[in-house]
Amino acid sequence: MGPQVIIIAGTFVLIVTGLLLGYVISQLVLQNLAFNFLTLLGTISLILIFGALYYVLFWQLRRETQKTVTPTIPKQPDAEFTSNYLKNRLIARLSGDVAAAERLIQQAKENVPGMPENWYCEKVLDELDQNQES
């Protein structure tokens, strides 16, 4: 709710300041308002307020759109990421046959129990490479 309040309040103040600035400048141009030090300071302060609010408002809007455009990717532990990568490589090597990949991994687990998941995937991939070379 915080950024939305900033955007709404900033827009309101920006509109009011813009109207005041437009009125003061139009009165100066029409010579209905005397040009002196006080009107100069008032006009400069309105310009500075308008510019600062314009910058903050659009900076906030840009920040909001960047949050929605770039979704955050949840971080995976390296071991899990590597395991998924190796399993996907194995499945791709077997032309998308997920059942065969699972079967080969299970067979490797039965032959050599107690190793990490990565090791089994690497072992099956190595065995496939050796069978291809033979």
Short mmCIF file of C-alpha atoms in Angstrom, two decimals:
data_model
loop_
_atom_site.label_atom_id
_atom_site.label_comp_id
_atom_site.label_asym_id
_atom_site.label_seq_id
_atom_site.Cartn_x
_atom_site.Cartn_y
_atom_site.Cartn_z
CA MET A 1 0.00 0.00 0.00
CA GLY A 2 2.96 2.35 0.60
CA PRO A 3 4.01 2.89 -3.02
CA GLN A 4 0.39 3.37 -4.11
CA VAL A 5 -0.09 6.10 -1.49
CA ILE A 6 3.06 7.84 -2.76
CA ILE A 7 1.78 7.68 -6.32
CA ILE A 8 -1.69 9.00 -5.42
CA ALA A 9 -0.43 11.79 -3.13
CA GLY A 10 2.30 12.75 -5.59
CA THR A 11 -0.16 12.92 -8.46
CA PHE A 12 -2.52 15.12 -6.46
CA VAL A 13 0.22 17.53 -5.36
CA LEU A 14 1.66 17.52 -8.89
CA ILE A 15 -1.71 18.55 -10.35
CA VAL A 16 -2.22 21.31 -7.76
CA THR A 17 1.33 22.60 -8.19
CA GLY A 18 0.98 22.50 -11.97
CA LEU A 19 -2.25 24.49 -11.81
CA LEU A 20 -0.68 27.08 -9.48
CA LEU A 21 2.40 27.34 -11.67
CA GLY A 22 0.30 27.73 -14.79
CA TYR A 23 -1.82 30.42 -13.11
CA VAL A 24 1.19 32.39 -11.85
CA ILE A 25 2.99 32.26 -15.20
CA SER A 26 -0.17 33.24 -17.10
CA GLN A 27 -0.72 36.20 -14.79
CA LEU A 28 2.90 37.26 -15.23
CA VAL A 29 2.59 37.01 -19.03
CA LEU A 30 -0.72 38.93 -19.04
CA GLN A 31 0.94 41.50 -16.74
CA ASN A 32 -1.84 41.17 -14.16
CA LEU A 33 0.79 40.26 -11.59
CA ALA A 34 3.71 42.56 -10.87
CA PHE A 35 7.10 40.99 -11.49
CA ASN A 36 9.15 41.49 -8.34
CA PHE A 37 11.45 39.47 -6.10
CA LEU A 38 8.53 37.76 -4.32
CA THR A 39 6.85 36.55 -7.53
CA LEU A 40 10.26 35.41 -8.85
CA LEU A 41 10.89 33.32 -5.71
CA GLY A 42 7.33 31.96 -5.78
CA THR A 43 7.62 30.96 -9.44
CA ILE A 44 11.03 29.34 -8.95
CA SER A 45 9.78 27.42 -5.89
CA LEU A 46 6.73 26.19 -7.83
CA ILE A 47 8.98 25.05 -10.68
CA LEU A 48 11.30 23.23 -8.25
CA ILE A 49 8.38 21.57 -6.44
CA PHE A 50 6.78 20.57 -9.73
CA GLY A 51 10.05 19.16 -11.08
CA ALA A 52 10.90 17.27 -7.88
CA LEU A 53 7.44 15.72 -7.63
CA TYR A 54 7.46 14.84 -11.31
CA TYR A 55 10.81 13.09 -10.88
CA VAL A 56 9.82 11.23 -7.69
CA LEU A 57 6.44 10.19 -9.07
CA PHE A 58 7.79 8.76 -12.30
CA TRP A 59 10.78 7.22 -10.54
CA GLN A 60 8.32 5.41 -8.27
CA LEU A 61 6.17 4.34 -11.24
CA ARG A 62 9.24 3.04 -13.07
CA ARG A 63 10.30 1.13 -9.97
CA GLU A 64 6.84 -0.43 -9.67
CA THR A 65 6.83 -1.55 -13.32
CA GLN A 66 10.30 -3.04 -12.96
CA LYS A 67 9.08 -5.11 -10.02
CA THR A 68 6.20 -6.51 -12.03
CA VAL A 69 8.13 -6.98 -15.28
CA THR A 70 11.10 -8.86 -13.84
CA PRO A 71 9.87 -11.67 -11.64
CA THR A 72 12.31 -13.04 -9.16
CA ILE A 73 13.49 -16.56 -9.75
CA PRO A 74 13.58 -18.60 -6.56
CA LYS A 75 17.09 -19.70 -5.78
CA GLN A 76 17.73 -23.40 -5.68
CA PRO A 77 20.55 -24.99 -3.79
CA ASP A 78 23.46 -25.88 -6.07
CA ALA A 79 23.11 -29.62 -5.48
CA GLU A 80 19.43 -29.60 -6.38
CA PHE A 81 20.08 -27.44 -9.44
CA THR A 82 22.88 -29.75 -10.60
CA SER A 83 20.75 -32.81 -9.97
CA ASN A 84 17.89 -31.42 -12.04
CA TYR A 85 20.31 -30.37 -14.78
CA LEU A 86 21.90 -33.82 -14.93
CA LYS A 87 18.54 -35.56 -14.86
CA ASN A 88 17.32 -33.36 -17.72
CA ARG A 89 20.49 -34.14 -19.69
CA LEU A 90 19.90 -37.84 -19.14
CA ILE A 91 16.27 -37.59 -20.26
CA ALA A 92 17.33 -35.62 -23.34
CA ARG A 93 19.99 -38.26 -24.08
CA LEU A 94 17.25 -40.91 -23.96
CA SER A 95 15.09 -38.91 -26.41
CA GLY A 96 12.67 -37.79 -23.71
CA ASP A 97 12.06 -41.24 -22.20
CA VAL A 98 11.55 -40.29 -18.55
CA ALA A 99 10.65 -43.84 -17.48
CA ALA A 100 13.89 -45.23 -18.92
CA ALA A 101 15.91 -42.51 -17.17
CA GLU A 102 14.27 -43.27 -13.83
CA ARG A 103 14.81 -46.98 -14.38
CA LEU A 104 18.52 -46.50 -15.09
CA ILE A 105 18.95 -44.25 -12.05
CA GLN A 106 17.14 -46.77 -9.85
CA GLN A 107 19.34 -49.58 -11.20
CA ALA A 108 22.47 -47.54 -10.39
CA LYS A 109 21.11 -46.92 -6.87
CA GLU A 110 20.64 -50.65 -6.36
CA ASN A 111 24.16 -51.43 -7.62
CA VAL A 112 25.89 -48.75 -5.52
CA PRO A 113 23.69 -47.58 -2.61
CA GLY A 114 24.27 -44.49 -0.48
CA MET A 115 25.60 -42.06 -3.08
CA PRO A 116 24.20 -38.56 -3.83
CA GLU A 117 21.59 -38.17 -6.58
CA ASN A 118 24.08 -36.30 -8.79
CA TRP A 119 26.45 -39.22 -8.71
CA TYR A 120 23.84 -41.64 -10.04
CA CYS A 121 22.91 -39.33 -12.92
CA GLU A 122 26.57 -38.82 -13.80
CA LYS A 123 27.20 -42.57 -13.62
CA VAL A 124 24.31 -43.36 -15.97
CA LEU A 125 25.43 -40.62 -18.37
CA ASP A 126 29.00 -41.99 -18.32
CA GLU A 127 27.75 -45.52 -18.97
CA LEU A 128 25.68 -44.27 -21.91
CA ASP A 129 28.78 -42.52 -23.30
CA GLN A 130 30.84 -45.69 -22.92
CA ASN A 131 28.14 -47.78 -24.64
CA GLN A 132 28.01 -45.30 -27.52
CA GLU A 133 31.79 -45.43 -27.99
CA SER A 134 31.84 -49.23 -28.06
#
